[in-house]
Coordinates of C-alpha atoms in Angstrom, one line a residue:
Chain A
M1 CA 117.2 144.9 107.5
N2 CA 120.7 143.6 107.1
N3 CA 121.6 145.0 110.7
I4 CA 119.1 143.1 112.2
G5 CA 120.3 140.3 114.1
V6 CA 118.8 136.9 113.6
L7 CA 119.7 133.7 115.5
M8 CA 119.3 130.2 113.8
T9 CA 119.8 127.3 116.3
C10 CA 120.6 124.5 114.1
P11 CA 121.1 123.2 110.5
M12 CA 117.6 122.9 109.2
S13 CA 117.5 123.9 105.7
E14 CA 120.1 125.4 103.4
Y15 CA 117.8 127.3 101.7
L16 CA 116.3 129.2 104.8
E17 CA 119.9 129.8 105.7
N18 CA 120.6 131.7 102.5
Q19 CA 117.4 133.6 102.4
L20 CA 118.1 134.8 106.2
E21 CA 121.8 135.7 105.1
N22 CA 120.7 137.9 102.3
R23 CA 118.1 139.8 104.3
F24 CA 119.5 139.7 108.0
S25 CA 122.7 139.6 109.9
L26 CA 122.6 135.6 110.6
F27 CA 124.1 134.1 113.5
K28 CA 124.4 130.4 113.4
L29 CA 124.4 129.2 116.8
W30 CA 126.4 125.6 115.8
N31 CA 129.2 127.8 114.7
H32 CA 129.6 129.5 117.9
S33 CA 129.0 127.0 120.6
S34 CA 132.5 126.2 121.0
P35 CA 135.2 127.3 121.5
K36 CA 133.2 130.5 122.3
P37 CA 130.5 129.5 125.0
D38 CA 129.9 133.3 125.6
F39 CA 128.8 133.8 122.1
L40 CA 125.5 134.6 123.2
K41 CA 126.8 137.5 125.6
T42 CA 129.1 139.1 123.0
H43 CA 126.4 139.3 120.2
S44 CA 123.3 139.1 122.1
S45 CA 122.1 142.8 122.4
S46 CA 121.9 142.7 118.4
I47 CA 119.8 139.7 118.0
K48 CA 116.0 140.5 117.4
A49 CA 115.1 137.1 116.2
V50 CA 115.5 133.1 116.6
V51 CA 114.6 130.9 114.0
G52 CA 114.5 127.4 115.7
N53 CA 113.1 124.0 115.0
T54 CA 112.0 120.5 116.4
K55 CA 115.6 120.1 117.7
I56 CA 116.6 123.3 119.3
G57 CA 113.9 125.9 119.7
A58 CA 113.9 128.9 122.3
D59 CA 114.2 127.5 125.7
A60 CA 114.1 130.1 129.0
N61 CA 117.7 129.9 129.2
M62 CA 118.1 131.3 125.7
I63 CA 115.3 133.9 126.0
D64 CA 117.0 135.1 129.0
S65 CA 120.4 135.6 127.1
L66 CA 118.9 137.9 124.6
P67 CA 117.8 140.9 125.9
N68 CA 116.4 142.5 122.6
M69 CA 114.6 139.5 121.3
E70 CA 111.3 140.2 119.8
I71 CA 110.3 137.3 118.0
V72 CA 110.8 133.5 117.7
A73 CA 109.8 132.2 114.1
S74 CA 109.8 128.6 114.4
Y75 CA 110.7 126.4 111.2
S76 CA 107.8 123.6 112.6
V77 CA 104.4 123.6 113.4
G78 CA 105.1 121.9 116.8
L79 CA 106.0 124.3 119.7
D80 CA 107.1 122.0 122.4
K81 CA 110.8 123.5 122.1
I82 CA 109.8 126.8 122.8
D83 CA 109.1 128.4 126.3
L84 CA 105.9 130.0 125.4
G85 CA 105.2 131.3 129.0
K86 CA 108.3 132.9 129.1
C87 CA 107.3 134.3 125.9
K88 CA 104.4 135.6 126.8
E89 CA 105.7 137.2 129.7
K90 CA 108.3 139.1 128.0
G91 CA 105.9 140.1 125.0
I92 CA 107.8 138.2 122.7
K93 CA 106.1 137.2 119.3
V94 CA 106.1 133.4 118.4
T95 CA 105.3 132.3 114.6
N96 CA 105.1 128.8 113.6
T97 CA 104.4 126.8 110.0
P98 CA 101.0 125.5 110.1
D99 CA 99.0 124.4 107.1
V100 CA 102.1 124.3 104.8
L101 CA 103.2 120.7 106.3
T102 CA 99.8 119.1 106.9
D103 CA 99.6 117.5 103.9
D104 CA 103.3 116.0 104.1
V105 CA 102.8 114.7 107.8
A106 CA 99.3 113.1 106.9
D107 CA 100.8 111.6 103.8
L108 CA 103.7 109.9 105.7
G109 CA 101.2 108.8 108.2
I110 CA 99.3 106.8 105.8
G111 CA 102.2 105.7 104.1
L112 CA 103.6 104.2 107.1
A113 CA 100.5 102.4 107.8
L114 CA 100.3 101.0 104.3
A115 CA 104.2 99.9 104.6
V116 CA 103.6 98.2 108.0
L117 CA 100.2 96.4 107.3
R118 CA 101.4 95.4 103.5
K119 CA 104.9 94.6 104.8
M120 CA 106.4 96.8 101.8
C121 CA 110.0 97.4 103.1
V122 CA 110.3 93.6 104.1
C123 CA 109.0 92.7 100.5
D124 CA 111.5 95.3 99.0
R125 CA 114.5 93.6 100.8
F126 CA 113.0 90.2 100.0
V127 CA 113.3 91.1 96.2
R128 CA 116.5 92.9 96.5
S129 CA 117.9 89.6 98.1
G130 CA 117.3 87.4 95.1
N131 CA 115.1 85.3 97.5
W132 CA 111.8 85.3 95.3
I133 CA 113.0 82.6 93.3
N134 CA 112.9 80.1 96.0
G135 CA 109.4 80.8 96.8
D136 CA 106.7 83.3 97.1
F137 CA 106.4 86.0 99.8
G138 CA 103.8 85.1 102.6
L139 CA 100.5 87.0 103.2
A140 CA 100.3 90.7 104.8
S141 CA 97.4 92.4 106.1
K142 CA 94.7 94.5 104.5
F143 CA 94.7 98.2 105.2
S144 CA 91.3 99.0 103.3
G145 CA 88.1 98.9 105.7
K146 CA 90.3 98.8 109.1
S147 CA 88.9 100.9 112.0
V148 CA 91.2 103.9 112.3
G149 CA 91.7 105.6 115.6
I150 CA 93.3 109.3 115.7
V151 CA 94.8 111.2 118.8
G152 CA 94.5 114.7 118.0
L153 CA 92.0 116.0 115.4
G154 CA 93.5 119.0 114.4
R155 CA 94.9 119.6 111.0
I156 CA 96.9 116.8 110.7
G157 CA 94.5 114.5 112.5
S158 CA 91.7 115.7 110.0
A159 CA 94.0 115.3 106.9
I160 CA 94.5 111.7 108.1
A161 CA 91.1 111.2 108.3
K162 CA 90.1 112.5 105.2
R163 CA 92.6 110.2 103.4
A164 CA 91.6 107.1 105.5
E165 CA 88.1 107.6 104.5
A166 CA 89.1 107.1 100.9
F167 CA 90.1 103.6 101.8
N168 CA 86.9 102.8 103.5
C169 CA 88.1 103.1 106.9
S170 CA 85.9 104.0 109.8
I171 CA 87.2 107.0 111.7
S172 CA 87.2 107.5 115.6
Y173 CA 89.2 110.1 117.5
H174 CA 90.2 111.2 121.3
S175 CA 91.1 114.6 121.9
R176 CA 90.6 116.9 125.0
S177 CA 87.0 117.8 123.7
K178 CA 84.5 116.6 120.9
K179 CA 84.9 118.5 118.0
P180 CA 81.8 120.2 116.4
N181 CA 81.2 119.6 112.8
T182 CA 82.3 116.3 112.4
N183 CA 80.8 112.8 112.1
Y184 CA 83.7 110.7 113.4
K185 CA 83.1 109.0 116.8
Y186 CA 84.6 110.7 119.6
Y187 CA 86.0 108.8 122.5
S188 CA 86.8 110.8 125.7
N189 CA 89.1 107.9 127.0
I190 CA 92.0 107.2 124.8
V191 CA 92.3 103.3 126.2
D192 CA 88.7 102.7 124.8
L193 CA 89.9 104.3 121.5
A194 CA 92.7 101.8 121.3
A195 CA 90.5 98.8 122.4
D196 CA 88.1 99.6 119.3
C197 CA 90.4 100.6 116.6
Q198 CA 92.9 98.6 114.6
I199 CA 95.3 101.5 113.4
L200 CA 96.0 104.3 116.0
F201 CA 97.4 107.5 115.0
V202 CA 99.2 109.9 117.1
A203 CA 98.6 113.4 115.8
C204 CA 98.2 115.8 118.8
A205 CA 100.7 118.6 120.0
L206 CA 103.0 117.5 122.8
T207 CA 102.1 119.3 126.0
E208 CA 102.6 118.2 129.7
E209 CA 99.0 116.5 129.4
T210 CA 99.8 114.4 126.3
H211 CA 103.3 113.4 127.5
H212 CA 103.4 109.5 127.0
I213 CA 99.7 109.8 126.3
V214 CA 100.4 106.2 124.7
N215 CA 101.5 104.3 127.7
R216 CA 101.3 100.6 128.7
K217 CA 97.4 100.6 129.0
V218 CA 97.0 102.1 125.5
I219 CA 99.5 99.5 123.9
D220 CA 98.0 96.4 125.8
A221 CA 94.4 97.8 124.6
L222 CA 95.6 98.3 120.7
G223 CA 96.7 94.6 121.2
P224 CA 98.5 92.1 119.3
K225 CA 96.6 92.8 115.9
G226 CA 96.7 96.6 116.5
I227 CA 99.3 99.1 114.7
L228 CA 100.6 102.3 116.2
I229 CA 101.7 105.2 114.0
N230 CA 103.6 107.8 115.4
I231 CA 104.0 111.2 113.5
G232 CA 103.8 113.4 116.5
R233 CA 106.6 113.5 119.0
G234 CA 108.8 110.7 120.6
A235 CA 107.5 111.9 124.0
H236 CA 103.7 111.0 123.4
V237 CA 104.9 107.5 123.4
D238 CA 106.4 105.6 126.4
E239 CA 109.1 104.1 124.3
P240 CA 110.6 101.5 126.4
E241 CA 107.0 99.9 127.0
L242 CA 106.5 100.3 123.0
V243 CA 109.7 98.3 122.7
S244 CA 108.7 95.6 124.9
A245 CA 105.3 95.2 123.6
L246 CA 106.7 94.9 120.1
L247 CA 109.3 92.6 121.1
E248 CA 106.9 90.2 123.1
G249 CA 104.2 90.3 120.4
R250 CA 101.6 92.2 122.5
L251 CA 101.5 95.0 119.9
G252 CA 100.9 94.0 116.4
G253 CA 103.2 96.6 114.7
A254 CA 104.3 100.0 114.4
G255 CA 105.3 102.8 112.0
L256 CA 107.4 105.5 113.6
D257 CA 108.9 108.8 112.3
V258 CA 109.8 110.0 115.8
Y259 CA 111.5 108.8 119.0
E260 CA 112.2 110.0 122.5
N261 CA 115.8 110.6 122.0
E262 CA 116.6 111.4 118.4
P263 CA 118.6 110.6 116.6
N264 CA 119.0 107.4 118.7
V265 CA 116.6 104.5 118.2
P266 CA 116.4 101.5 120.2
E267 CA 118.5 98.9 118.7
Q268 CA 116.1 96.0 119.5
L269 CA 113.8 97.3 117.0
F270 CA 116.2 96.9 114.2
S271 CA 115.4 93.3 113.8
L272 CA 111.5 93.3 113.7
E273 CA 109.7 93.0 110.4
N274 CA 106.3 94.3 111.7
I275 CA 107.6 98.0 112.1
V276 CA 108.8 100.7 109.8
L277 CA 111.4 103.2 111.0
V278 CA 111.9 106.6 109.6
P279 CA 114.2 109.4 110.8
H280 CA 111.5 112.3 111.4
V281 CA 111.0 113.2 108.0
G282 CA 107.4 114.1 108.3
S283 CA 107.6 117.5 106.5
D284 CA 110.9 116.9 104.8
T285 CA 109.9 117.2 101.2
E286 CA 111.7 119.7 98.6
E287 CA 108.6 121.2 98.1
T288 CA 107.3 121.6 101.8
S289 CA 110.6 122.9 103.3
K290 CA 110.6 125.5 100.9
A291 CA 107.1 126.5 101.9
M292 CA 108.2 126.3 105.4
A293 CA 111.3 128.5 104.8
D294 CA 109.1 131.1 103.0
L295 CA 106.9 131.2 105.8
V296 CA 109.4 131.9 108.2
I297 CA 110.9 134.7 106.1
S298 CA 107.6 136.2 105.6
N299 CA 106.8 136.3 109.1
L300 CA 110.2 137.9 110.2
E301 CA 109.8 140.5 107.1
A302 CA 106.1 141.3 108.4
H303 CA 107.3 141.8 111.9
F304 CA 110.2 144.0 111.1
K305 CA 108.3 146.2 109.0
G306 CA 105.3 146.5 111.7
M307 CA 103.0 144.5 109.7
P308 CA 100.7 141.7 110.7
L309 CA 102.1 138.2 111.2
L310 CA 101.1 135.6 108.9
T311 CA 100.9 132.6 111.2
P312 CA 101.2 133.9 114.8
V313 CA 100.9 131.6 117.9
L314 CA 101.6 134.6 120.2
Chain B
M1 CA 80.8 66.3 94.5
N2 CA 83.9 64.1 95.8
N3 CA 84.2 62.2 92.7
I4 CA 84.4 65.4 90.5
G5 CA 88.1 65.9 89.1
V6 CA 89.6 69.5 89.8
L7 CA 92.9 70.3 88.7
M8 CA 94.8 72.9 90.7
T9 CA 97.7 74.3 88.6
C10 CA 100.2 75.4 91.0
P11 CA 100.2 76.4 95.0
M12 CA 98.3 79.4 95.5
S13 CA 96.6 79.2 98.6
E14 CA 96.7 76.4 101.2
Y15 CA 93.3 77.4 102.3
L16 CA 91.9 77.0 99.0
E17 CA 93.8 73.7 98.4
N18 CA 92.1 72.4 101.9
Q19 CA 88.7 73.6 100.7
L20 CA 89.1 72.0 97.3
E21 CA 90.5 68.7 98.9
N22 CA 87.1 68.5 101.2
R23 CA 84.8 69.0 98.4
F24 CA 86.3 67.5 95.2
N25 CA 88.8 64.9 94.0
L26 CA 91.7 67.4 93.8
F27 CA 94.7 66.8 91.7
K28 CA 97.8 69.1 92.2
L29 CA 99.7 69.5 88.8
W30 CA 102.8 70.3 90.5
N31 CA 102.9 66.8 92.1
H32 CA 102.4 65.2 89.0
S33 CA 104.5 67.2 86.4
A34 CA 107.7 64.8 86.8
P35 CA 108.7 61.9 86.8
K36 CA 105.1 61.4 85.3
P37 CA 104.8 63.6 82.1
D38 CA 101.9 62.0 81.1
F39 CA 99.9 62.6 84.4
L40 CA 97.4 64.6 82.2
K41 CA 96.5 61.8 79.7
T42 CA 95.9 59.3 82.5
H43 CA 93.5 61.3 84.8
S44 CA 92.2 63.6 82.2
S45 CA 89.0 62.1 81.8
S46 CA 88.1 62.9 85.4
I47 CA 89.1 66.3 85.5
K48 CA 86.0 68.7 85.0
A49 CA 87.4 72.0 86.4
V50 CA 90.9 73.9 86.4
V51 CA 91.8 76.2 89.2
G52 CA 94.4 78.3 87.8
N53 CA 96.1 81.8 88.8
T54 CA 98.3 84.5 87.4
K55 CA 101.5 82.2 86.9
I56 CA 99.7 78.9 85.5
G57 CA 96.1 79.5 83.9
A58 CA 94.5 77.1 81.5
D59 CA 96.2 77.5 77.7
A60 CA 95.3 75.8 74.7
N61 CA 97.5 72.7 75.3
M62 CA 95.9 72.1 78.7
I63 CA 92.4 72.6 77.4
D64 CA 93.0 70.1 74.7
S65 CA 94.3 67.5 77.2
L66 CA 91.3 67.6 79.3
P67 CA 88.2 66.5 77.1
N68 CA 85.7 66.8 79.9
L69 CA 86.8 70.0 81.2
E70 CA 83.4 72.3 81.8
I71 CA 84.9 75.4 83.9
V72 CA 88.1 77.3 84.4
A73 CA 87.8 79.1 87.9
S74 CA 90.6 81.5 88.1
Y75 CA 92.1 82.4 91.6
S76 CA 92.8 86.0 90.0
V77 CA 90.9 88.9 88.3
G78 CA 93.6 89.1 85.4
L79 CA 92.5 86.4 82.6
D80 CA 95.7 86.7 80.5
K81 CA 97.0 83.4 81.4
I82 CA 93.8 81.7 79.9
D83 CA 93.1 81.0 76.4
L84 CA 89.7 82.5 76.3
G85 CA 89.2 82.1 72.7
K86 CA 89.5 78.2 73.1
C87 CA 87.2 78.2 76.1
K88 CA 84.6 80.2 74.4
E89 CA 84.9 77.9 71.3
K90 CA 84.3 74.6 73.3
G91 CA 81.7 75.9 75.8
I92 CA 83.9 76.0 78.8
K93 CA 82.8 78.5 81.5
V94 CA 85.3 80.8 82.8
T95 CA 85.0 82.7 86.3
N96 CA 87.5 85.0 88.1
T97 CA 88.0 87.0 91.3
P98 CA 86.9 90.6 90.7
D99 CA 85.8 93.0 93.5
V100 CA 87.0 91.2 96.3
L101 CA 90.5 92.3 95.5
T102 CA 90.0 95.6 94.3
D103 CA 90.8 97.5 97.4
D104 CA 94.1 95.4 98.3
V105 CA 95.5 96.1 94.7
A106 CA 94.6 99.8 94.7
D107 CA 96.1 100.1 98.3
L108 CA 99.2 98.6 97.2
G109 CA 99.6 101.1 94.3
I110 CA 99.1 103.9 96.6
G111 CA 101.5 102.6 99.0
L112 CA 104.0 102.0 96.2
A113 CA 103.8 105.6 95.2
L114 CA 104.0 106.9 98.8
A115 CA 107.0 104.7 99.5
V116 CA 108.5 105.8 96.4
L117 CA 108.1 109.4 96.6
R118 CA 109.0 109.7 100.4
K119 CA 111.6 107.1 100.1
I120 CA 110.1 105.3 102.9
C121 CA 112.0 101.9 102.3
V122 CA 115.3 103.9 102.0
C123 CA 114.4 105.7 105.3
D124 CA 113.9 102.3 107.0
R125 CA 117.4 101.0 105.8
F126 CA 118.9 104.3 106.9
V127 CA 117.5 104.1 110.5
R128 CA 118.4 100.4 111.0
S129 CA 121.7 101.0 109.6
G130 CA 122.5 103.4 112.8
N131 CA 123.6 106.3 110.3
W132 CA 121.1 108.8 111.7
I133 CA 123.6 109.8 114.3
N134 CA 126.0 111.0 111.6
G135 CA 123.3 113.4 110.1
D136 CA 119.9 113.6 108.8
F137 CA 118.2 112.1 105.9
A138 CA 118.0 114.3 102.7
L139 CA 114.7 115.8 101.3
A140 CA 112.3 113.6 99.4
S141 CA 109.1 114.5 97.3
K142 CA 105.6 115.3 98.3
F143 CA 102.8 112.9 97.2
S144 CA 99.9 115.4 98.0
G145 CA 98.6 117.4 95.2
K146 CA 100.7 115.8 92.4
S147 CA 99.1 115.0 89.0
V148 CA 98.1 111.3 88.7
G149 CA 97.3 109.4 85.4
I150 CA 95.6 106.0 85.3
I151 CA 95.8 103.7 82.6
G152 CA 92.6 101.5 82.6
L153 CA 89.7 103.1 84.7
G154 CA 88.2 99.9 85.4
R155 CA 87.7 98.6 89.3
I156 CA 90.9 98.9 90.3
G157 CA 91.7 102.2 88.3
S158 CA 88.8 103.8 90.0
A159 CA 89.8 102.8 93.4
I160 CA 93.3 104.2 92.8
A161 CA 91.3 107.2 91.7
K162 CA 89.3 107.5 94.7
R163 CA 92.2 107.4 97.1
A164 CA 94.4 109.8 94.9
E165 CA 91.4 112.3 95.2
A166 CA 91.7 112.2 98.8
F167 CA 95.4 113.4 98.7
N168 CA 94.2 116.1 96.6
C169 CA 95.7 114.8 93.3
F170 CA 94.4 115.7 90.1
I171 CA 93.3 112.5 88.3
S172 CA 93.5 112.0 84.2
Y173 CA 93.0 108.8 82.6
H174 CA 93.7 106.7 79.3
S175 CA 91.6 103.8 78.1
R176 CA 90.2 102.4 75.1
S177 CA 87.3 104.8 75.0
K178 CA 85.9 107.7 77.2
K179 CA 84.3 106.5 80.4
P180 CA 80.8 108.1 80.9
N181 CA 79.9 109.6 84.5
T182 CA 83.4 110.6 85.5
N183 CA 84.9 114.0 86.1
Y184 CA 88.3 112.9 85.3
K185 CA 90.2 114.2 82.4
Y186 CA 90.3 111.5 79.5
Y187 CA 93.5 111.1 77.3
S188 CA 92.9 109.0 74.1
N189 CA 96.8 109.2 73.7
I190 CA 98.9 107.6 76.2
V191 CA 102.1 109.7 75.6
D192 CA 100.2 112.7 76.2
L193 CA 98.7 111.4 79.2
A194 CA 102.2 110.5 80.4
A195 CA 103.6 114.0 79.6
D196 CA 101.1 115.7 81.6
C197 CA 101.1 113.8 84.8
Q198 CA 103.8 113.0 87.5
I199 CA 102.5 109.8 88.8
L200 CA 101.4 107.0 86.3
F201 CA 99.5 104.1 87.4
V202 CA 99.3 100.8 85.3
A203 CA 96.1 99.4 86.1
C204 CA 94.2 98.2 82.8
A205 CA 93.9 94.3 81.8
L206 CA 96.8 92.8 79.7
T207 CA 95.6 91.8 76.1
E208 CA 97.4 92.0 72.9
E209 CA 96.5 95.5 72.5
T210 CA 98.0 96.5 76.0
H211 CA 101.3 94.6 75.7
H212 CA 104.1 96.9 76.2
I213 CA 101.5 99.7 76.3
I214 CA 104.3 101.5 78.5
N215 CA 107.0 101.8 76.0
R216 CA 110.3 104.0 75.4
K217 CA 107.9 106.9 74.2
V218 CA 105.6 106.8 77.1
I219 CA 108.6 106.5 79.6
D220 CA 110.4 109.6 78.0
A221 CA 107.3 111.5 78.3
L222 CA 106.7 110.8 82.1
G223 CA 110.4 111.9 82.2
P224 CA 113.1 112.6 84.9
K225 CA 110.8 113.7 87.6
G226 CA 107.9 111.2 86.6
I227 CA 107.1 108.0 88.7
L228 CA 105.7 104.8 87.2
I229 CA 103.6 102.5 89.3
N230 CA 102.9 99.1 88.0
I231 CA 100.3 97.1 89.7
G232 CA 98.9 95.5 86.4
R233 CA 101.2 92.9 84.5
G234 CA 104.8 92.9 83.8
A235 CA 104.3 92.4 80.1
H236 CA 102.5 95.9 80.3
V237 CA 106.3 97.5 80.3
D238 CA 109.1 97.3 77.9
E239 CA 111.2 96.0 80.9
P240 CA 114.5 96.6 79.2
E241 CA 113.7 100.1 78.3
L242 CA 112.3 100.8 81.9
V243 CA 115.6 99.6 83.3
S244 CA 117.7 101.8 81.2
A245 CA 115.4 104.6 81.6
L246 CA 115.9 104.3 85.2
L247 CA 119.8 103.6 85.1
E248 CA 120.3 106.7 83.1
G249 CA 118.0 109.0 85.0
R250 CA 115.3 109.5 82.3
L251 CA 112.7 108.3 84.5
G252 CA 112.4 109.7 88.1
G253 CA 111.2 106.4 89.9
A254 CA 109.1 103.5 89.8
G255 CA 107.1 101.4 92.2
L256 CA 106.7 97.7 90.8
D257 CA 104.6 94.7 91.9
V258 CA 104.8 92.7 88.4
Y259 CA 107.8 91.9 86.2
E260 CA 107.9 90.5 82.6
N261 CA 109.6 87.1 83.9
E262 CA 108.6 86.8 87.4
P263 CA 110.2 85.7 89.9
N264 CA 113.1 87.2 87.9
V265 CA 113.8 90.8 88.8
P266 CA 116.6 92.8 86.7
E267 CA 119.2 93.0 89.2
Q268 CA 120.6 96.1 87.9
L269 CA 117.7 97.6 89.9
F270 CA 118.7 96.3 93.2
S271 CA 121.0 99.3 93.9
L272 CA 118.6 102.2 92.8
E273 CA 117.1 104.1 95.8
N274 CA 114.3 105.7 93.6
I275 CA 112.4 102.2 93.3
V276 CA 110.5 100.0 95.2
L277 CA 110.4 96.5 94.4
V278 CA 107.7 94.0 95.8
P279 CA 106.9 90.7 94.8
H280 CA 103.4 90.3 93.0
V281 CA 101.7 90.7 96.2
G282 CA 98.9 92.9 94.8
S283 CA 96.2 90.8 96.4
D284 CA 98.2 89.3 99.0
T285 CA 96.7 89.7 102.3
E286 CA 95.1 87.2 104.8
E287 CA 91.6 88.8 104.2
T288 CA 91.7 89.0 100.6
S289 CA 93.4 85.4 99.6
K290 CA 90.2 84.0 101.8
S291 CA 87.7 86.0 100.0
M292 CA 89.1 85.1 96.6
A293 CA 89.5 81.3 97.4
D294 CA 85.7 81.5 98.9
L295 CA 84.8 83.0 95.6
V296 CA 86.6 80.5 93.6
I297 CA 84.8 77.5 95.7
S298 CA 81.5 79.2 95.4
N299 CA 81.6 79.4 91.6
L300 CA 82.7 75.7 91.3
E301 CA 79.8 74.8 93.8
A302 CA 77.4 76.8 91.8
H303 CA 78.4 75.4 88.4
F304 CA 78.1 71.6 89.6
K305 CA 74.8 72.5 91.2
C306 CA 73.6 74.0 87.8
K307 CA 72.9 77.3 89.5
P308 CA 74.2 80.6 88.1
L309 CA 77.7 81.3 88.4
L310 CA 78.8 84.3 90.8
T311 CA 81.7 85.8 88.7
P312 CA 81.5 84.7 85.2
V313 CA 83.7 85.7 82.4
L314 CA 82.5 83.5 80.0

């Protein structure tokens, strides 16, 4: 398959790059964007696959520039950077990386909640500053037994629920429709969910409907003792509203893995002690990045051998 | 009961201080140690109860100085700062605060493991430094599915196991004897346990037998990919051996809540990124500190009203 052109949209995994280079004719978009803005025109007819991620996927422009594109294999489970409508229209297959990253993202969600409530990063700074000899750290807030609300009860939302239950948390959720086969309490209204829970996790897909699903009303309902954990997408949250709520004490705290304009993070947050900020690392472990890369490769190989895709979306 | 003398050994909870002041004739040892070293002699005969904690309990000296001591009510579950032999000999009752702090300590243990493996505190520093615009953070290590070893399968050890199971971790344990009614794998030899697990939690009581139970052999068996989480006592671990192992890369990482000489923490650790350091905050939440204080008060009131103690040790 070494003559099949595959376009990688940005650096995402050295292991994946190597695997793609060994099997295909790999084009790295970031090597070509300048000074050759017409790179896509020159090589476009040989490119049959695009490997994208949460930063750069396959939008309408790119799809239109690649007349022989057959498949988009995303190194992510989220599909918000792929123009699915256009792919469907052109009969382009789309695969993603579900399941292999579920545990990591759920782990990070719970880790962020524990770190915020128990002030773990603040404690770590405190010890390293040498200040412990001057007096004890103050009291933090208990995690076990708190009421948990989950927005989106898919694979990741369910994995968060399973973990939180082991901490004796009561679980409620909001989604487009009630899920069968679950004992968790369903809320058709997200503001009501936020009012009734102490820790709110964002774990749904980003679509037009869920853009800014966490808005001022939801934040105010969560309140001065409530904690927001976002392991979804930055665009799920009205970020300026979140920032003012945190600065004004209208929201108790937040654990954030995603932001509206990554890698930019609102600097007003940097001095706050009731938040934990991580740089979109939800699935960034050695183990999972390899598993995701292997899944991308397997989907591409299956496609070009005329075999069933492993994790098709379209 | 306002004429009953109660000695509080050090500051531990303002709420508890207030409650004791309202009910008893409260003596605060830290107000009296200087310039009146003979405070204990002056007031000693009126003191019938000692309220201690993990810093200052009731050692032989103190017990001998208080001829009318009837009860030691510890604001802790650990009893290592109380001379239990002397109390037994003199018929002095001892109570502690089990159960009410179990969840908090287990939560912190799991939180430390997640923070170490997923580099949460390092990530938080990275974001706040503004460095994300210069490039992505590196890969961390997955928590879910790792093999967990627990030393001491009491209340706290079992609570850790229950939580870790929700992360699909495989659970093994070491204790003085095999526990009935558990499916976890038992190791009579702690070095074998350390060799076979990836995350080792210290959750046993501190006794003469468990002093430095984590020694060089155990640390080497845990190895360069292993993580040690100590939410027990500093004296469980040979601290100099732990420090050299971390500096030399012979141990993969550590999450520490306790140290051999609190509040002093070995400064060579402060620059390491594969550890998380917190200042003995295992049960330091608003919720739990109040529950612990209420339990201390309830035990004292029960004793002085000649009713059964709620949580007697002796």
